[in-house]
Amino acid sequence: MKIYNTLSKRKEEFVPIEEGKVRMYVCGPTVYNLIHIGNARPMIFFDTVRRYFLYKGYDVNYVSNFTDVDDKIIRAAQEEGVDSSVISERYIVECKKDMEGMNVMPADTYPKATEEIPGMIDMIRVLMDMGYAYAASDGTVYYRTRKFREYGKLSHKNLDDLQSGFREIKVTGEEKEDPLDFVLWKPKKEGEPSWESPWCDGRPGWHIECSVMSKKYLGEEIDIHGGGEDLIFPHHENEIAQSEAASGHPFAHYWMHNAFLNIDGQKMSKSLGNFRTVRDISEHYDLQVLRFFMLSAHYRSPLNFSADLMEAAKNSLERIVTCGERLKDAAAKAQGDVMTAAEEENMAAVDALRVKFEEAMDDDFNTADALAAVFEMARLLNSTVNEGSTAAYVAKARGTFLALTDVLGLEAERKEELLDADIEALIAERTAARKARDFARADQIRAELLEKGIVLEDTREGVKWKRA
Ligand code: AMP
Ligand code: ZN
């Protein structure tokens, strides 16, 4: 399995630190607003990476943080006149709803920066003891960038080039030894959340959060660290400087970065104001369509968002679901547990497409080619599964098809969702059964509905229902 490593700028064979295990950390969103579909790209892509490792039999420990202390969160809290935790907690809940809609598996751990402050203080203290950090008179703690010899190795930047870029922007009043130095801890300002520390009451810099959370939940050395390509510099470069200086080991073996989601040729971002939230999209489409759209391009290629491409994604996804439904119906009816000779041959062709899918995914997660293999398989299954198919063939073919769509996080069978009209009809039947004193039937209907997530409530005005 090959992974493109930003560190070496090459595809490298994946060798886990511990056999059969993958430890991965993906930088999560800053929670001050609903997530936009640019943020959704790393969520969907790295979830697919995780799913593929699971498919290959690896045990994956997946950690993704929420940055819940930050200038933008504080500003939003001040505007609403609430505590910043009200803002961050609200948008963490909303973000998790969106992730569920996009079929992103919950992380094994979702650390929050505000709950990891003691670990950050410890790491900063270690860096100070080793001479990698220093405190200014106002209590700001800086990282001594030039002391870390390998600084720039991820972003392939040269310190002197960086230095000349900084020469112009001299910030007055700062006691930095060098313009390249970055903040590990900063003093609080009036009305901001803060924590006690040996240097001043204040809060951590952004980069130290991820170094600490990754170390705590995955260990000092991890397999994969991921995020969008805007994080390469300075965020990930600084994480490396902090973590590797403190531990003396390499931090992450593979650094993976997704390219941007653009709109009209420009990066989609909150600051440019050209973003669409995942929630907006969910009003028009099943979020499976968004997921399909994201996976239709290679993750290292920029992807342009457009209404046309979303429509195309919707139609393509429909073909996958139609095939999934056909296989489901056939599985319910088919009989015979020995494949015919013709089916054996067809199954060999299905297996060959599974291999094609795996080859695409093994080649740095080429989801676009993997999807092409899924479509080829759907075509083959549509023409070879019919009334006369044996149960043996249908079961095996369906198992393969669903295993692959599941790697991509695409649900190939329609969710069994009851329509409002069906619910009302069942409630009317229950009311009639109760009138006829057929309580057994009435209870059965209530249980049936509950199983499908519909909760009934008997009130004086009649029966009310809601989706649980
Ligand atoms: P943020 O909340 O800005 O820290 O971003 C959270 C994650 O979303 C990071 O991994 C970013 O790199 C990623 N991200 C933000 N905007 C985009 C975009 N337009 N396209 C792809 N990834 C993005
Ligand atoms: Zn991070």
Short mmCIF file of C-alpha atoms and ligand atoms in Angstrom, two decimals:
data_model
loop_
_atom_site.label_atom_id
_atom_site.label_comp_id
_atom_site.label_asym_id
_atom_site.label_seq_id
_atom_site.Cartn_x
_atom_site.Cartn_y
_atom_site.Cartn_z
CA MET A 1 0.00 0.00 0.00
CA LYS A 2 1.48 3.31 -1.06
CA ILE A 3 0.91 6.66 0.57
CA TYR A 4 2.09 10.02 -0.69
CA ASN A 5 4.08 11.53 2.14
CA THR A 6 4.31 15.33 2.17
CA LEU A 7 7.57 14.91 4.11
CA SER A 8 9.40 13.13 1.29
CA LYS A 9 7.17 14.39 -1.54
CA ARG A 10 6.99 10.79 -2.74
CA LYS A 11 4.68 7.84 -2.56
CA GLU A 12 6.06 5.48 0.05
CA GLU A 13 5.17 1.92 1.01
CA PHE A 14 3.08 1.97 4.18
CA VAL A 15 4.85 0.24 7.06
CA PRO A 16 3.01 0.56 10.37
CA ILE A 17 4.89 1.19 13.61
CA GLU A 18 3.16 -1.77 15.16
CA GLU A 19 2.12 -4.65 12.97
CA GLY A 20 -1.59 -4.65 12.13
CA LYS A 21 -2.21 -1.30 13.79
CA VAL A 22 -2.64 2.23 12.52
CA ARG A 23 -2.48 5.26 14.75
CA MET A 24 -3.84 8.30 13.00
CA TYR A 25 -4.51 11.88 13.96
CA VAL A 26 -6.51 14.29 11.83
CA CYS A 27 -6.71 17.99 12.65
CA GLY A 28 -10.33 18.84 13.27
CA PRO A 29 -12.28 22.06 12.90
CA THR A 30 -12.31 25.21 14.96
CA VAL A 31 -15.85 25.24 16.26
CA TYR A 32 -17.36 28.71 15.99
CA ASN A 33 -19.82 28.11 13.19
CA LEU A 34 -21.44 25.32 11.19
CA ILE A 35 -18.79 23.44 9.21
CA HIS A 36 -18.55 24.27 5.52
CA ILE A 37 -18.08 21.78 2.73
CA GLY A 38 -14.36 22.63 2.53
CA ASN A 39 -14.00 21.32 6.09
CA ALA A 40 -15.99 18.28 5.01
CA ARG A 41 -13.32 17.27 2.50
CA PRO A 42 -10.72 16.09 5.04
CA MET A 43 -13.46 14.56 7.19
CA ILE A 44 -14.78 12.45 4.34
CA PHE A 45 -11.40 11.62 2.86
CA PHE A 46 -9.65 10.58 6.08
CA ASP A 47 -12.72 8.62 7.13
CA THR A 48 -12.32 6.71 3.87
CA VAL A 49 -8.63 6.12 4.64
CA ARG A 50 -9.65 4.75 8.01
CA ARG A 51 -12.34 2.55 6.48
CA TYR A 52 -9.89 1.12 3.96
CA PHE A 53 -7.41 0.21 6.69
CA LEU A 54 -10.26 -1.49 8.57
CA TYR A 55 -11.21 -3.37 5.40
CA LYS A 56 -7.59 -4.53 5.12
CA GLY A 57 -7.83 -5.91 8.65
CA TYR A 58 -5.92 -3.22 10.52
CA ASP A 59 -6.87 -2.10 13.95
CA VAL A 60 -7.19 1.68 13.62
CA ASN A 61 -6.98 4.18 16.44
CA TYR A 62 -8.42 7.40 14.99
CA VAL A 63 -8.16 10.65 16.87
CA SER A 64 -9.52 13.98 15.67
CA ASN A 65 -9.64 17.09 17.80
CA PHE A 66 -11.95 20.03 18.19
CA THR A 67 -10.19 23.36 18.58
CA ASP A 68 -12.51 24.91 21.13
CA VAL A 69 -10.46 27.91 22.24
CA ASP A 70 -9.51 30.45 19.61
CA ASP A 71 -9.92 34.12 18.72
CA LYS A 72 -12.87 33.46 16.44
CA ILE A 73 -14.75 31.48 19.07
CA ILE A 74 -14.10 34.21 21.62
CA ARG A 75 -15.34 36.87 19.19
CA ALA A 76 -18.51 34.90 18.43
CA ALA A 77 -19.13 34.45 22.18
CA GLN A 78 -18.67 38.15 22.81
CA GLU A 79 -21.10 39.00 20.03
CA GLU A 80 -23.74 36.76 21.57
CA GLY A 81 -22.86 37.72 25.13
CA VAL A 82 -22.25 34.14 26.20
CA ASP A 83 -19.35 32.09 27.48
CA SER A 84 -17.12 30.76 24.70
CA SER A 85 -17.89 27.19 25.80
CA VAL A 86 -21.53 27.82 24.81
CA ILE A 87 -20.39 28.53 21.25
CA SER A 88 -17.93 25.65 21.01
CA GLU A 89 -20.26 23.07 22.58
CA ARG A 90 -23.09 24.15 20.29
CA TYR A 91 -21.01 23.75 17.15
CA ILE A 92 -19.42 20.49 18.27
CA VAL A 93 -22.94 19.03 18.52
CA GLU A 94 -23.84 20.44 15.09
CA CYS A 95 -20.59 19.20 13.56
CA LYS A 96 -21.24 15.68 14.84
CA LYS A 97 -24.72 15.78 13.26
CA ASP A 98 -23.20 16.75 9.92
CA MET A 99 -20.58 14.02 10.21
CA GLU A 100 -23.28 11.46 10.87
CA GLY A 101 -25.14 12.62 7.76
CA MET A 102 -21.95 12.24 5.72
CA ASN A 103 -21.50 8.77 7.17
CA VAL A 104 -18.21 9.72 8.83
CA MET A 105 -17.49 7.18 11.55
CA PRO A 106 -17.11 8.72 15.00
CA ALA A 107 -13.46 9.06 16.01
CA ASP A 108 -12.14 6.80 18.75
CA THR A 109 -11.37 9.98 20.64
CA TYR A 110 -12.41 13.58 20.04
CA PRO A 111 -10.12 15.54 22.36
CA LYS A 112 -10.95 19.15 23.05
CA ALA A 113 -8.18 21.66 23.54
CA THR A 114 -9.74 23.16 26.68
CA GLU A 115 -9.65 19.78 28.39
CA GLU A 116 -5.97 19.18 27.68
CA ILE A 117 -4.36 22.31 29.12
CA PRO A 118 -2.27 20.53 31.80
CA GLY A 119 -0.61 18.38 29.10
CA MET A 120 0.18 21.51 27.10
CA ILE A 121 1.75 23.19 30.09
CA ASP A 122 3.86 20.08 30.67
CA MET A 123 5.11 19.99 27.09
CA ILE A 124 5.91 23.70 27.12
CA ARG A 125 7.83 23.20 30.35
CA VAL A 126 9.85 20.38 28.79
CA LEU A 127 10.63 22.58 25.78
CA MET A 128 11.75 25.40 28.08
CA ASP A 129 13.97 23.08 30.11
CA MET A 130 15.60 21.91 26.89
CA GLY A 131 16.15 25.45 25.65
CA TYR A 132 13.59 25.19 22.85
CA ALA A 133 11.31 27.80 24.38
CA TYR A 134 11.58 31.05 26.33
CA ALA A 135 9.21 33.39 28.11
CA ALA A 136 8.98 37.12 27.43
CA SER A 137 8.38 39.59 30.25
CA ASP A 138 4.60 39.65 29.68
CA GLY A 139 4.44 35.86 30.09
CA THR A 140 4.18 35.00 26.40
CA VAL A 141 6.13 31.82 25.69
CA TYR A 142 7.78 31.43 22.29
CA TYR A 143 9.31 28.47 20.50
CA ARG A 144 12.92 29.06 19.49
CA THR A 145 12.47 28.00 15.89
CA ARG A 146 16.11 28.15 14.75
CA LYS A 147 17.17 25.77 17.48
CA PHE A 148 15.20 22.98 15.83
CA ARG A 149 17.63 22.06 13.07
CA GLU A 150 15.09 20.34 10.87
CA TYR A 151 12.58 23.20 10.83
CA GLY A 152 11.10 23.48 7.35
CA LYS A 153 11.43 19.78 6.48
CA LEU A 154 7.70 19.25 5.97
CA SER A 155 6.87 22.39 4.03
CA HIS A 156 10.23 22.24 2.23
CA LYS A 157 10.93 25.81 3.18
CA ASN A 158 14.27 27.29 3.84
CA LEU A 159 14.69 29.26 7.06
CA ASP A 160 16.49 32.12 5.38
CA ASP A 161 13.76 32.52 2.77
CA LEU A 162 11.24 32.54 5.56
CA GLN A 163 13.28 35.07 7.46
CA SER A 164 13.35 37.51 4.56
CA GLY A 165 9.57 37.18 4.25
CA PHE A 166 9.25 38.19 7.87
CA ARG A 167 11.61 41.15 7.72
CA GLU A 168 8.90 43.48 6.51
CA ILE A 169 6.40 42.70 9.23
CA LYS A 170 8.10 43.73 12.41
CA VAL A 171 5.52 43.73 15.17
CA THR A 172 6.32 46.39 17.70
CA GLY A 173 6.26 45.56 21.37
CA GLU A 174 7.05 41.89 20.83
CA GLU A 175 10.01 40.45 22.63
CA LYS A 176 10.65 37.70 20.16
CA GLU A 177 14.29 36.77 19.76
CA ASP A 178 13.64 35.96 16.13
CA PRO A 179 10.70 36.74 13.83
CA LEU A 180 10.48 33.01 13.05
CA ASP A 181 9.62 32.14 16.65
CA PHE A 182 6.01 31.21 17.27
CA VAL A 183 3.73 31.34 20.29
CA LEU A 184 3.28 28.41 22.65
CA TRP A 185 1.41 30.27 25.38
CA LYS A 186 -0.11 33.75 25.42
CA PRO A 187 -1.35 36.02 28.19
CA LYS A 188 -5.08 36.46 28.55
CA LYS A 189 -6.89 39.57 27.49
CA GLU A 190 -9.88 40.97 29.35
CA GLY A 191 -12.96 38.80 29.01
CA GLU A 192 -11.14 35.84 27.48
CA PRO A 193 -11.07 32.28 28.81
CA SER A 194 -7.78 31.62 30.59
CA TRP A 195 -5.87 29.08 32.62
CA GLU A 196 -3.14 29.41 35.21
CA SER A 197 0.37 28.55 34.12
CA PRO A 198 3.90 29.08 35.43
CA TRP A 199 4.27 32.00 32.99
CA CYS A 200 1.01 33.91 33.17
CA ASP A 201 -2.74 33.37 33.20
CA GLY A 202 -3.48 32.77 29.59
CA ARG A 203 -4.17 30.24 26.89
CA PRO A 204 -2.22 27.95 24.59
CA GLY A 205 -1.14 28.67 21.03
CA TRP A 206 -2.93 26.59 18.41
CA HIS A 207 -0.01 24.35 17.37
CA ILE A 208 0.82 22.99 20.82
CA GLU A 209 -2.74 21.64 21.12
CA CYS A 210 -2.33 19.04 18.42
CA SER A 211 1.17 17.97 19.53
CA VAL A 212 -0.18 17.28 23.00
CA MET A 213 -3.49 15.66 22.08
CA SER A 214 -1.82 13.39 19.56
CA LYS A 215 0.80 12.31 22.10
CA LYS A 216 -1.74 11.69 24.83
CA TYR A 217 -4.12 9.54 22.82
CA LEU A 218 -1.79 7.90 20.32
CA GLY A 219 1.71 8.05 21.79
CA GLU A 220 4.83 10.02 20.88
CA GLU A 221 5.24 8.36 17.52
CA ILE A 222 2.25 7.90 15.23
CA ASP A 223 1.68 6.46 11.77
CA ILE A 224 -0.39 9.08 9.99
CA HIS A 225 -1.10 12.73 10.58
CA GLY A 226 -3.58 14.38 8.27
CA GLY A 227 -5.35 17.59 7.42
CA GLY A 228 -5.94 20.05 4.63
CA GLU A 229 -2.91 21.36 2.74
CA ASP A 230 -3.25 24.81 4.29
CA LEU A 231 -2.10 23.19 7.53
CA ILE A 232 1.32 22.13 6.19
CA PHE A 233 2.76 25.49 7.07
CA PRO A 234 2.93 26.69 9.72
CA HIS A 235 0.64 24.39 11.72
CA HIS A 236 2.14 21.00 10.98
CA GLU A 237 5.68 22.30 10.62
CA ASN A 238 5.33 23.74 14.11
CA GLU A 239 3.78 20.57 15.48
CA ILE A 240 6.84 18.66 14.26
CA ALA A 241 9.19 21.19 15.84
CA GLN A 242 7.39 20.91 19.19
CA SER A 243 6.82 17.16 19.29
CA GLU A 244 10.18 16.04 17.93
CA ALA A 245 12.18 18.45 20.08
CA ALA A 246 10.31 17.30 23.18
CA SER A 247 10.41 13.57 22.52
CA GLY A 248 13.57 13.09 20.47
CA HIS A 249 11.63 10.77 18.08
CA PRO A 250 10.09 11.30 14.68
CA PHE A 251 6.51 12.43 15.27
CA ALA A 252 4.37 11.13 12.40
CA HIS A 253 5.73 8.71 9.80
CA TYR A 254 3.31 9.74 7.04
CA TRP A 255 1.99 13.26 6.60
CA MET A 256 -1.06 13.35 4.36
CA HIS A 257 -2.77 16.48 3.08
CA ASN A 258 -5.89 16.94 1.02
CA ALA A 259 -6.08 19.67 -1.60
CA PHE A 260 -8.68 22.39 -1.36
CA LEU A 261 -12.27 22.39 -2.24
CA ASN A 262 -12.67 25.46 -4.41
CA ILE A 263 -15.61 27.42 -5.62
CA ASP A 264 -15.28 29.51 -8.77
CA GLY A 265 -11.59 28.67 -8.74
CA GLN A 266 -11.00 30.09 -5.25
CA LYS A 267 -10.48 28.24 -1.98
CA MET A 268 -13.72 27.93 -0.07
CA SER A 269 -13.22 29.54 3.32
CA LYS A 270 -15.05 31.33 6.04
CA SER A 271 -12.86 34.38 5.74
CA LEU A 272 -13.54 34.77 2.00
CA GLY A 273 -17.25 34.40 2.65
CA ASN A 274 -17.68 32.10 -0.37
CA PHE A 275 -18.61 29.02 1.59
CA ARG A 276 -21.58 26.69 1.70
CA THR A 277 -22.28 24.88 4.91
CA VAL A 278 -22.84 21.16 4.99
CA ARG A 279 -26.19 22.01 6.51
CA ASP A 280 -27.17 24.08 3.44
CA ILE A 281 -26.32 21.15 1.21
CA SER A 282 -28.34 18.76 3.40
CA GLU A 283 -31.45 20.79 2.65
CA HIS A 284 -31.18 19.93 -1.03
CA TYR A 285 -29.37 16.62 -1.09
CA ASP A 286 -28.83 13.50 0.93
CA LEU A 287 -25.30 14.07 2.31
CA GLN A 288 -24.30 10.79 0.69
CA VAL A 289 -24.27 12.80 -2.53
CA LEU A 290 -21.76 15.22 -1.05
CA ARG A 291 -19.65 12.28 0.05
CA PHE A 292 -19.76 10.80 -3.43
CA PHE A 293 -18.83 14.15 -4.94
CA MET A 294 -15.76 14.44 -2.69
CA LEU A 295 -14.56 10.94 -3.51
CA SER A 296 -15.00 11.39 -7.23
CA ALA A 297 -11.69 13.27 -7.37
CA HIS A 298 -8.26 12.30 -6.09
CA TYR A 299 -7.71 13.85 -2.69
CA ARG A 300 -4.52 15.62 -3.77
CA SER A 301 -6.26 17.35 -6.67
CA PRO A 302 -8.19 20.55 -6.16
CA LEU A 303 -11.90 20.00 -6.52
CA ASN A 304 -14.25 22.65 -7.79
CA PHE A 305 -17.72 22.74 -6.31
CA SER A 306 -20.58 23.30 -8.70
CA ALA A 307 -24.29 22.60 -8.89
CA ASP A 308 -23.74 20.57 -12.07
CA LEU A 309 -21.20 18.30 -10.45
CA MET A 310 -23.52 17.75 -7.49
CA GLU A 311 -26.33 16.76 -9.87
CA ALA A 312 -23.96 14.39 -11.65
CA ALA A 313 -22.91 12.94 -8.28
CA LYS A 314 -26.55 12.43 -7.36
CA ASN A 315 -27.24 10.49 -10.55
CA SER A 316 -24.12 8.38 -10.22
CA LEU A 317 -24.88 7.53 -6.63
CA GLU A 318 -28.38 6.53 -7.70
CA ARG A 319 -26.84 3.91 -10.01
CA ILE A 320 -24.96 2.40 -7.09
CA VAL A 321 -28.08 2.35 -4.93
CA THR A 322 -30.17 0.83 -7.72
CA CYS A 323 -27.68 -2.00 -8.00
CA GLY A 324 -27.64 -2.42 -4.21
CA GLU A 325 -31.43 -2.63 -4.15
CA ARG A 326 -31.49 -5.12 -7.00
CA LEU A 327 -29.05 -7.34 -5.10
CA LYS A 328 -31.13 -7.04 -1.95
CA ASP A 329 -34.32 -8.08 -3.71
CA ALA A 330 -32.56 -10.93 -5.43
CA ALA A 331 -31.08 -12.12 -2.13
CA ALA A 332 -34.56 -12.31 -0.62
CA LYS A 333 -35.83 -14.54 -3.43
CA ALA A 334 -32.86 -16.53 -4.75
CA GLN A 335 -32.38 -20.18 -3.96
CA GLY A 336 -29.73 -22.81 -4.44
CA ASP A 337 -26.45 -22.94 -2.63
CA VAL A 338 -24.23 -24.05 -5.46
CA MET A 339 -23.22 -21.59 -8.16
CA THR A 340 -23.69 -22.57 -11.77
CA ALA A 341 -20.63 -22.74 -13.99
CA ALA A 342 -21.61 -19.45 -15.61
CA GLU A 343 -21.96 -17.84 -12.21
CA GLU A 344 -18.52 -19.12 -11.17
CA GLU A 345 -17.17 -17.28 -14.18
CA ASN A 346 -19.09 -14.12 -13.36
CA MET A 347 -17.87 -14.32 -9.79
CA ALA A 348 -14.31 -14.45 -11.07
CA ALA A 349 -15.01 -11.23 -12.97
CA VAL A 350 -16.47 -9.66 -9.81
CA ASP A 351 -13.34 -10.66 -7.91
CA ALA A 352 -11.14 -9.16 -10.60
CA LEU A 353 -12.98 -5.86 -10.15
CA ARG A 354 -12.50 -6.09 -6.40
CA VAL A 355 -8.78 -6.45 -7.05
CA LYS A 356 -8.95 -3.42 -9.33
CA PHE A 357 -10.66 -1.47 -6.56
CA GLU A 358 -7.97 -2.50 -4.09
CA GLU A 359 -5.18 -1.60 -6.49
CA ALA A 360 -6.65 1.87 -6.85
CA MET A 361 -6.95 2.31 -3.10
CA ASP A 362 -3.48 0.86 -2.52
CA ASP A 363 -2.14 3.51 -4.86
CA ASP A 364 -2.40 6.43 -2.45
CA PHE A 365 -6.16 6.12 -2.02
CA ASN A 366 -7.20 6.78 -5.58
CA THR A 367 -10.91 6.95 -4.81
CA ALA A 368 -11.77 8.14 -8.32
CA ASP A 369 -10.41 4.92 -9.84
CA ALA A 370 -11.89 2.88 -7.00
CA LEU A 371 -15.31 4.32 -7.85
CA ALA A 372 -14.80 3.42 -11.49
CA ALA A 373 -14.25 -0.21 -10.42
CA VAL A 374 -17.46 -0.06 -8.35
CA PHE A 375 -19.40 1.17 -11.38
CA GLU A 376 -17.99 -1.57 -13.55
CA MET A 377 -19.04 -4.06 -10.90
CA ALA A 378 -22.54 -2.56 -10.76
CA ARG A 379 -22.84 -2.94 -14.53
CA LEU A 380 -21.73 -6.54 -14.37
CA LEU A 381 -24.09 -7.35 -11.51
CA ASN A 382 -27.04 -5.63 -13.15
CA SER A 383 -26.60 -7.86 -16.15
CA THR A 384 -25.84 -11.11 -14.32
CA VAL A 385 -28.16 -11.10 -11.32
CA ASN A 386 -31.70 -12.02 -12.26
CA GLU A 387 -34.69 -14.13 -11.27
CA GLY A 388 -32.82 -17.34 -11.98
CA SER A 389 -29.64 -16.50 -10.02
CA THR A 390 -28.59 -18.87 -7.26
CA ALA A 391 -28.53 -17.67 -3.67
CA ALA A 392 -24.85 -18.64 -3.57
CA TYR A 393 -23.97 -16.22 -6.38
CA VAL A 394 -26.20 -13.41 -5.15
CA ALA A 395 -24.90 -13.62 -1.58
CA LYS A 396 -21.25 -13.61 -2.61
CA ALA A 397 -21.61 -10.91 -5.22
CA ARG A 398 -23.67 -8.75 -2.88
CA GLY A 399 -21.19 -9.24 -0.04
CA THR A 400 -18.37 -8.03 -2.27
CA PHE A 401 -20.31 -5.07 -3.64
CA LEU A 402 -21.39 -3.91 -0.18
CA ALA A 403 -17.91 -4.36 1.28
CA LEU A 404 -16.49 -2.00 -1.35
CA THR A 405 -19.21 0.62 -1.12
CA ASP A 406 -18.78 0.48 2.64
CA VAL A 407 -15.06 1.31 2.30
CA LEU A 408 -16.16 4.47 0.51
CA GLY A 409 -18.78 5.07 3.21
CA LEU A 410 -21.56 4.97 0.62
CA GLU A 411 -24.77 3.26 1.56
CA ALA A 412 -25.73 1.13 -1.38
CA GLU A 413 -29.16 0.25 -0.05
CA ARG A 414 -31.92 2.70 0.59
CA LYS A 415 -32.43 3.42 4.23
CA GLU A 416 -35.75 2.04 5.38
CA GLU A 417 -37.29 5.27 6.34
CA LEU A 418 -41.03 5.37 6.92
CA LEU A 419 -42.86 8.15 5.19
CA ASP A 420 -45.11 10.32 7.30
CA ALA A 421 -48.17 8.90 5.51
CA ASP A 422 -47.15 5.32 6.42
CA ILE A 423 -46.76 6.32 10.03
CA GLU A 424 -50.16 7.98 10.11
CA ALA A 425 -51.76 4.91 8.56
CA LEU A 426 -50.22 2.64 11.20
CA ILE A 427 -51.36 4.96 13.96
CA ALA A 428 -54.93 4.91 12.58
CA GLU A 429 -54.79 1.12 12.50
CA ARG A 430 -53.59 1.08 16.11
CA THR A 431 -56.40 3.38 17.22
CA ALA A 432 -58.93 1.12 15.50
CA ALA A 433 -57.39 -1.96 17.13
CA ARG A 434 -57.66 -0.34 20.55
CA LYS A 435 -61.28 0.54 19.93
CA ALA A 436 -61.90 -3.07 19.06
CA ARG A 437 -60.04 -4.00 22.29
CA ASP A 438 -57.38 -5.81 20.25
CA PHE A 439 -54.59 -4.63 22.53
CA ALA A 440 -52.15 -7.22 21.30
CA ARG A 441 -52.26 -5.75 17.77
CA ALA A 442 -52.13 -2.21 19.14
CA ASP A 443 -48.98 -3.01 21.14
CA GLN A 444 -47.46 -4.74 18.18
CA ILE A 445 -47.87 -1.63 16.05
CA ARG A 446 -46.33 0.56 18.75
CA ALA A 447 -43.35 -1.82 18.97
CA GLU A 448 -42.98 -1.94 15.19
CA LEU A 449 -42.88 1.83 14.98
CA LEU A 450 -40.44 2.10 17.86
CA GLU A 451 -38.10 -0.28 16.10
CA LYS A 452 -38.04 2.16 13.19
CA GLY A 453 -37.32 5.06 15.50
CA ILE A 454 -40.86 6.41 15.79
CA VAL A 455 -42.06 7.19 19.29
CA LEU A 456 -45.78 7.44 20.04
CA GLU A 457 -47.30 9.48 22.78
CA ASP A 458 -50.95 9.14 23.76
CA THR A 459 -52.32 12.54 24.69
CA ARG A 460 -55.76 13.92 25.35
CA GLU A 461 -55.80 15.40 21.86
CA GLY A 462 -54.99 12.04 20.34
CA VAL A 463 -51.82 10.22 19.38
CA LYS A 464 -48.72 12.28 18.73
CA TRP A 465 -45.56 10.88 17.21
CA LYS A 466 -41.96 11.93 16.71
CA ARG A 467 -38.80 10.51 15.20
CA ALA A 468 -36.39 9.50 17.96
P1 AMP B 1 -10.33 24.95 10.15
O1 AMP B 1 -11.62 24.87 10.90
O2 AMP B 1 -10.21 26.10 9.22
O3 AMP B 1 -9.14 24.79 11.08
O4 AMP B 1 -10.27 23.69 9.17
C1 AMP B 1 -10.48 22.35 9.55
C2 AMP B 1 -9.97 21.43 8.47
O5 AMP B 1 -10.61 21.72 7.21
C3 AMP B 1 -8.47 21.58 8.18
O6 AMP B 1 -7.93 20.29 7.93
C4 AMP B 1 -8.43 22.44 6.94
O7 AMP B 1 -7.25 22.23 6.21
C5 AMP B 1 -9.64 21.92 6.19
N1 AMP B 1 -10.16 22.88 5.20
C6 AMP B 1 -10.62 24.14 5.43
N2 AMP B 1 -11.04 24.72 4.27
C7 AMP B 1 -10.86 23.80 3.29
C8 AMP B 1 -11.12 23.77 1.87
N3 AMP B 1 -11.67 24.81 1.24
N4 AMP B 1 -10.83 22.66 1.19
C9 AMP B 1 -10.31 21.58 1.82
N5 AMP B 1 -10.03 21.53 3.14
C10 AMP B 1 -10.30 22.62 3.88
ZN ZN B 2 -3.75 20.35 14.26
#
